[in-house]
């Protein structure tokens, strides 16, 4: 099967569809795909190879997402294959090769608060006993807090991101500002004003989420709305930093 | 439902959202490949992503930055608080 696509300013090329399953690339071949992507050679041949690589995760992805949906009755949003800019950014900024990426396939679950997050983590732990849990609530990454559970199916990793509403709000806002102002802010670099703004927002969320679950619900909800209001002020301040 | 979202990171704007039925994953992947080639010259800025969500509302909840700015995301978080 081939798809005719428009390439650049008008050249049409026939792109064979990546074959289903049974990936036969070696680790070094996979890393060569990454190297060529990094060298900004996004052309049909390399894209077909990348698609075949992304597709090799599909059975593992389908199993993880189906089990979460059917056995836990939780509705994650799945992302069967990491996008090219995300792969490129990771290859360029981190000392990681394409074959080492744990999040080629993944899904995301957003819950309301920490008790819900802990409960989802407990259920995921029961469902995928040998999964690796990376708790970025304990060790945030430049303000990013969430929990990532990496399940392995037939040796292939599938990353499950579990975020609270406010962790998610911070992550999405930070991603948006990184795109608009400076990508390096995700790595603790970039303009100091933006770093401080994101650090303030992260502290707000972290402080709120440190309130024990035993505290009165109405009081916790009031604090949560306070944080949302303060976040709103930070977002207004952040508008001045956009290019 | 499967969504193919074409998002211009630099502009912070969705260029296209195309919907596919759950059984059309192969079609969605072919479409993603077509879009990735179309935007190859800006491959570090234009994100083409397949997302598989229960419905559009669920997608907006988990991938809000594709659907509006920071204020919309904040409004959704506040709304969720009010409906607890």
PDB file of C-alpha atoms in Angstrom, chain A residues 12-191:
ATOM      1  CA  UNK A  12       4.911  14.224  -4.881  1.00  0.00           C
ATOM      2  CA  UNK A  13       6.492  11.034  -3.606  1.00  0.00           C
ATOM      3  CA  UNK A  14       5.035   7.583  -3.022  1.00  0.00           C
ATOM      4  CA  UNK A  15       5.506   6.472   0.549  1.00  0.00           C
ATOM      5  CA  UNK A  16       5.126   2.761   1.230  1.00  0.00           C
ATOM      6  CA  UNK A  17       3.197   2.173   4.439  1.00  0.00           C
ATOM      7  CA  UNK A  18       5.256   0.745   7.263  1.00  0.00           C
ATOM      8  CA  UNK A  19       4.805  -2.977   7.618  1.00  0.00           C
ATOM      9  CA  UNK A  20       2.747  -4.195  10.536  1.00  0.00           C
ATOM     10  CA  UNK A  21       4.581  -5.700  13.507  1.00  0.00           C
ATOM     11  CA  UNK A  22       7.680  -7.874  13.411  1.00  0.00           C
ATOM     12  CA  UNK A  23      10.216  -5.034  13.466  1.00  0.00           C
ATOM     13  CA  UNK A  24      13.553  -6.300  12.263  1.00  0.00           C
ATOM     14  CA  UNK A  25      15.798  -3.297  13.039  1.00  0.00           C
ATOM     15  CA  UNK A  26      18.750  -3.782  15.330  1.00  0.00           C
ATOM     16  CA  UNK A  27      19.443  -1.383  18.190  1.00  0.00           C
ATOM     17  CA  UNK A  28      22.143   0.357  16.174  1.00  0.00           C
ATOM     18  CA  UNK A  29      19.797   0.721  13.197  1.00  0.00           C
ATOM     19  CA  UNK A  30      17.184   2.294  15.478  1.00  0.00           C
ATOM     20  CA  UNK A  31      19.784   4.708  16.792  1.00  0.00           C
ATOM     21  CA  UNK A  32      20.789   5.568  13.238  1.00  0.00           C
ATOM     22  CA  UNK A  33      17.154   6.565  12.584  1.00  0.00           C
ATOM     23  CA  UNK A  34      17.435   8.846  15.617  1.00  0.00           C
ATOM     24  CA  UNK A  35      20.737  10.279  14.387  1.00  0.00           C
ATOM     25  CA  UNK A  36      19.285  11.064  10.978  1.00  0.00           C
ATOM     26  CA  UNK A  37      16.235  12.693  12.540  1.00  0.00           C
ATOM     27  CA  UNK A  38      18.515  14.766  14.744  1.00  0.00           C
ATOM     28  CA  UNK A  39      20.412  15.847  11.665  1.00  0.00           C
ATOM     29  CA  UNK A  40      17.074  17.182  10.403  1.00  0.00           C
ATOM     30  CA  UNK A  41      16.751  14.642   7.640  1.00  0.00           C
ATOM     31  CA  UNK A  42      13.016  14.093   7.931  1.00  0.00           C
ATOM     32  CA  UNK A  43      12.472  12.501   4.561  1.00  0.00           C
ATOM     33  CA  UNK A  44      10.223   9.735   3.352  1.00  0.00           C
ATOM     34  CA  UNK A  45      12.725   6.894   3.820  1.00  0.00           C
ATOM     35  CA  UNK A  46      13.545   7.803   7.391  1.00  0.00           C
ATOM     36  CA  UNK A  47       9.923   8.463   8.212  1.00  0.00           C
ATOM     37  CA  UNK A  48       8.918   4.996   7.046  1.00  0.00           C
ATOM     38  CA  UNK A  49      11.598   3.510   9.287  1.00  0.00           C
ATOM     39  CA  UNK A  50      10.502   5.672  12.217  1.00  0.00           C
ATOM     40  CA  UNK A  51       6.893   4.629  11.664  1.00  0.00           C
ATOM     41  CA  UNK A  52       7.878   0.961  11.648  1.00  0.00           C
ATOM     42  CA  UNK A  53       9.729   1.505  14.907  1.00  0.00           C
ATOM     43  CA  UNK A  54       6.803   3.366  16.509  1.00  0.00           C
ATOM     44  CA  UNK A  55       4.460   0.694  15.234  1.00  0.00           C
ATOM     45  CA  UNK A  56       6.460  -2.084  16.854  1.00  0.00           C
ATOM     46  CA  UNK A  57       5.173  -0.751  20.203  1.00  0.00           C
ATOM     47  CA  UNK A  58       1.561  -1.032  19.182  1.00  0.00           C
ATOM     48  CA  UNK A  59       0.748  -4.504  20.578  1.00  0.00           C
ATOM     49  CA  UNK A  60       2.261  -3.502  23.940  1.00  0.00           C
ATOM     50  CA  UNK A  61       0.445  -0.161  23.851  1.00  0.00           C
ATOM     51  CA  UNK A  62      -2.883  -1.796  23.006  1.00  0.00           C
ATOM     52  CA  UNK A  63      -2.513  -4.298  25.817  1.00  0.00           C
ATOM     53  CA  UNK A  64      -1.697  -1.636  28.411  1.00  0.00           C
ATOM     54  CA  UNK A  65      -4.484   0.751  27.384  1.00  0.00           C
ATOM     55  CA  UNK A  66      -7.074  -2.029  26.998  1.00  0.00           C
ATOM     56  CA  UNK A  67      -6.290  -3.448  30.419  1.00  0.00           C
ATOM     57  CA  UNK A  68      -6.550  -0.025  32.058  1.00  0.00           C
ATOM     58  CA  UNK A  69      -9.874   0.584  30.333  1.00  0.00           C
ATOM     59  CA  UNK A  70     -11.365  -2.857  30.837  1.00  0.00           C
ATOM     60  CA  UNK A  71      -9.966  -3.979  34.181  1.00  0.00           C
ATOM     61  CA  UNK A  72      -9.663  -0.649  36.006  1.00  0.00           C
ATOM     62  CA  UNK A  73     -12.570   1.121  34.271  1.00  0.00           C
ATOM     63  CA  UNK A  74     -10.349   4.177  33.865  1.00  0.00           C
ATOM     64  CA  UNK A  75     -10.336   6.095  30.587  1.00  0.00           C
ATOM     65  CA  UNK A  76      -6.798   7.228  29.741  1.00  0.00           C
ATOM     66  CA  UNK A  77      -5.967   9.180  26.625  1.00  0.00           C
ATOM     67  CA  UNK A  78      -3.568   7.066  24.617  1.00  0.00           C
ATOM     68  CA  UNK A  79      -0.728   8.240  22.442  1.00  0.00           C
ATOM     69  CA  UNK A  80       0.460   5.241  20.448  1.00  0.00           C
ATOM     70  CA  UNK A  81       3.547   6.922  19.003  1.00  0.00           C
ATOM     71  CA  UNK A  82       5.688   9.817  20.167  1.00  0.00           C
ATOM     72  CA  UNK A  83       5.675  12.802  17.803  1.00  0.00           C
ATOM     73  CA  UNK A  84       8.742  13.853  15.827  1.00  0.00           C
ATOM     74  CA  UNK A  85       9.311  17.208  17.623  1.00  0.00           C
ATOM     75  CA  UNK A  86       9.146  15.430  20.993  1.00  0.00           C
ATOM     76  CA  UNK A  87      11.636  12.798  19.824  1.00  0.00           C
ATOM     77  CA  UNK A  88      13.908  15.470  18.355  1.00  0.00           C
ATOM     78  CA  UNK A  89      13.800  17.578  21.480  1.00  0.00           C
ATOM     79  CA  UNK A  90      14.722  14.632  23.643  1.00  0.00           C
ATOM     80  CA  UNK A  91      17.523  13.546  21.306  1.00  0.00           C
ATOM     81  CA  UNK A  92      18.928  17.062  21.221  1.00  0.00           C
ATOM     82  CA  UNK A  93      18.681  17.872  24.909  1.00  0.00           C
ATOM     83  CA  UNK A  94      19.238  14.610  26.728  1.00  0.00           C
ATOM     84  CA  UNK A  95      22.028  12.100  26.477  1.00  0.00           C
ATOM     85  CA  UNK A  96      19.646   9.442  25.254  1.00  0.00           C
ATOM     86  CA  UNK A  97      19.427   7.427  22.047  1.00  0.00           C
ATOM     87  CA  UNK A  98      16.191   6.618  20.239  1.00  0.00           C
ATOM     88  CA  UNK A  99      16.436   2.952  21.235  1.00  0.00           C
ATOM     89  CA  UNK A 100      16.581   3.967  24.926  1.00  0.00           C
ATOM     90  CA  UNK A 101      13.407   6.065  25.003  1.00  0.00           C
ATOM     91  CA  UNK A 102      10.836   4.632  27.397  1.00  0.00           C
ATOM     92  CA  UNK A 103       7.948   6.743  26.164  1.00  0.00           C
ATOM     93  CA  UNK A 104       7.630   5.984  22.460  1.00  0.00           C
ATOM     94  CA  UNK A 105       4.144   4.716  23.330  1.00  0.00           C
ATOM     95  CA  UNK A 106       2.146   5.865  26.296  1.00  0.00           C
ATOM     96  CA  UNK A 107      -1.028   7.169  27.797  1.00  0.00           C
ATOM     97  CA  UNK A 108      -2.118   9.786  30.296  1.00  0.00           C
ATOM     98  CA  UNK A 109      -4.522   9.697  33.216  1.00  0.00           C
ATOM     99  CA  UNK A 110      -5.552  12.948  34.923  1.00  0.00           C
ATOM    100  CA  UNK A 111      -7.199  12.668  38.332  1.00  0.00           C
ATOM    101  CA  UNK A 112      -8.494  15.295  40.729  1.00  0.00           C
ATOM    102  CA  UNK A 113      -6.088  15.118  43.637  1.00  0.00           C
ATOM    103  CA  UNK A 114      -3.326  13.245  45.463  1.00  0.00           C
ATOM    104  CA  UNK A 115      -5.558  10.617  47.151  1.00  0.00           C
ATOM    105  CA  UNK A 116      -7.009   9.752  43.712  1.00  0.00           C
ATOM    106  CA  UNK A 117      -3.509   9.668  42.227  1.00  0.00           C
ATOM    107  CA  UNK A 118      -2.309   7.300  44.942  1.00  0.00           C
ATOM    108  CA  UNK A 119      -5.311   5.049  44.374  1.00  0.00           C
ATOM    109  CA  UNK A 120      -4.701   4.900  40.609  1.00  0.00           C
ATOM    110  CA  UNK A 121      -1.034   4.091  41.275  1.00  0.00           C
ATOM    111  CA  UNK A 122      -2.040   1.283  43.618  1.00  0.00           C
ATOM    112  CA  UNK A 123      -4.347  -0.164  40.958  1.00  0.00           C
ATOM    113  CA  UNK A 124      -1.703   0.147  38.241  1.00  0.00           C
ATOM    114  CA  UNK A 125       0.818  -1.545  40.517  1.00  0.00           C
ATOM    115  CA  UNK A 126      -1.566  -4.471  40.904  1.00  0.00           C
ATOM    116  CA  UNK A 127      -2.249  -4.621  37.169  1.00  0.00           C
ATOM    117  CA  UNK A 128       1.365  -4.381  35.988  1.00  0.00           C
ATOM    118  CA  UNK A 129       3.340  -5.964  38.801  1.00  0.00           C
ATOM    119  CA  UNK A 130       6.786  -5.505  37.251  1.00  0.00           C
ATOM    120  CA  UNK A 131       6.232  -1.878  36.219  1.00  0.00           C
ATOM    121  CA  UNK A 132       8.798   0.769  37.161  1.00  0.00           C
ATOM    122  CA  UNK A 133       7.433   3.810  38.966  1.00  0.00           C
ATOM    123  CA  UNK A 134       9.118   7.201  38.633  1.00  0.00           C
ATOM    124  CA  UNK A 135       7.641   9.456  41.290  1.00  0.00           C
ATOM    125  CA  UNK A 136       8.376  13.037  40.317  1.00  0.00           C
ATOM    126  CA  UNK A 137       6.295  14.299  43.226  1.00  0.00           C
ATOM    127  CA  UNK A 138       9.229  13.325  45.433  1.00  0.00           C
ATOM    128  CA  UNK A 139      11.925  14.368  42.958  1.00  0.00           C
ATOM    129  CA  UNK A 140      10.451  17.015  40.643  1.00  0.00           C
ATOM    130  CA  UNK A 141      12.193  17.682  37.354  1.00  0.00           C
ATOM    131  CA  UNK A 142      12.598  21.483  37.072  1.00  0.00           C
ATOM    132  CA  UNK A 143       9.167  21.943  38.629  1.00  0.00           C
ATOM    133  CA  UNK A 144       7.493  19.050  36.808  1.00  0.00           C
ATOM    134  CA  UNK A 145       5.597  16.838  39.231  1.00  0.00           C
ATOM    135  CA  UNK A 146       3.682  13.715  38.212  1.00  0.00           C
ATOM    136  CA  UNK A 147       4.093   9.974  38.479  1.00  0.00           C
ATOM    137  CA  UNK A 148       5.173   7.890  35.508  1.00  0.00           C
ATOM    138  CA  UNK A 149       4.601   4.169  35.547  1.00  0.00           C
ATOM    139  CA  UNK A 150       6.526   2.271  32.894  1.00  0.00           C
ATOM    140  CA  UNK A 151       4.858  -1.065  32.191  1.00  0.00           C
ATOM    141  CA  UNK A 152       6.691  -3.634  30.078  1.00  0.00           C
ATOM    142  CA  UNK A 153       4.875  -5.957  27.731  1.00  0.00           C
ATOM    143  CA  UNK A 154       7.066  -8.512  25.966  1.00  0.00           C
ATOM    144  CA  UNK A 155      10.048  -6.326  26.795  1.00  0.00           C
ATOM    145  CA  UNK A 156       8.562  -3.159  25.302  1.00  0.00           C
ATOM    146  CA  UNK A 157       8.016  -0.142  27.576  1.00  0.00           C
ATOM    147  CA  UNK A 158       4.726   1.755  27.667  1.00  0.00           C
ATOM    148  CA  UNK A 159       4.684   4.879  29.810  1.00  0.00           C
ATOM    149  CA  UNK A 160       1.568   5.688  31.837  1.00  0.00           C
ATOM    150  CA  UNK A 161       1.551   9.283  33.084  1.00  0.00           C
ATOM    151  CA  UNK A 162      -0.591   9.847  36.142  1.00  0.00           C
ATOM    152  CA  UNK A 163      -1.130  13.509  37.017  1.00  0.00           C
ATOM    153  CA  UNK A 164      -3.434  15.434  39.313  1.00  0.00           C
ATOM    154  CA  UNK A 165      -5.425  18.271  37.774  1.00  0.00           C
ATOM    155  CA  UNK A 166      -3.018  20.874  39.141  1.00  0.00           C
ATOM    156  CA  UNK A 167       0.162  18.937  38.294  1.00  0.00           C
ATOM    157  CA  UNK A 168      -1.300  18.654  34.807  1.00  0.00           C
ATOM    158  CA  UNK A 169      -2.141  22.343  34.634  1.00  0.00           C
ATOM    159  CA  UNK A 170       1.444  23.188  35.566  1.00  0.00           C
ATOM    160  CA  UNK A 171       2.878  20.692  33.056  1.00  0.00           C
ATOM    161  CA  UNK A 172       0.711  21.904  30.189  1.00  0.00           C
ATOM    162  CA  UNK A 173       1.351  25.560  31.017  1.00  0.00           C
ATOM    163  CA  UNK A 174       5.078  24.961  31.262  1.00  0.00           C
ATOM    164  CA  UNK A 175       5.048  23.133  27.909  1.00  0.00           C
ATOM    165  CA  UNK A 176       3.109  25.991  26.350  1.00  0.00           C
ATOM    166  CA  UNK A 177       5.523  28.607  27.692  1.00  0.00           C
ATOM    167  CA  UNK A 178       8.521  26.528  26.635  1.00  0.00           C
ATOM    168  CA  UNK A 179       7.132  26.511  23.096  1.00  0.00           C
ATOM    169  CA  UNK A 180       6.359  30.226  23.159  1.00  0.00           C
ATOM    170  CA  UNK A 181       9.388  31.584  24.987  1.00  0.00           C
ATOM    171  CA  UNK A 182      12.282  29.150  25.318  1.00  0.00           C
ATOM    172  CA  UNK A 183      12.366  25.351  25.103  1.00  0.00           C
ATOM    173  CA  UNK A 184      15.329  25.198  27.474  1.00  0.00           C
ATOM    174  CA  UNK A 185      13.135  26.185  30.401  1.00  0.00           C
ATOM    175  CA  UNK A 186      12.173  22.500  30.617  1.00  0.00           C
ATOM    176  CA  UNK A 187      15.762  21.824  31.576  1.00  0.00           C
ATOM    177  CA  UNK A 188      16.067  24.569  34.168  1.00  0.00           C
ATOM    178  CA  UNK A 189      17.566  27.024  31.688  1.00  0.00           C
ATOM    179  CA  UNK A 190      16.187  29.937  29.679  1.00  0.00           C
ATOM    180  CA  UNK A 191      15.065  33.397  30.865  1.00  0.00           C
TER     181      UNK A 191
END
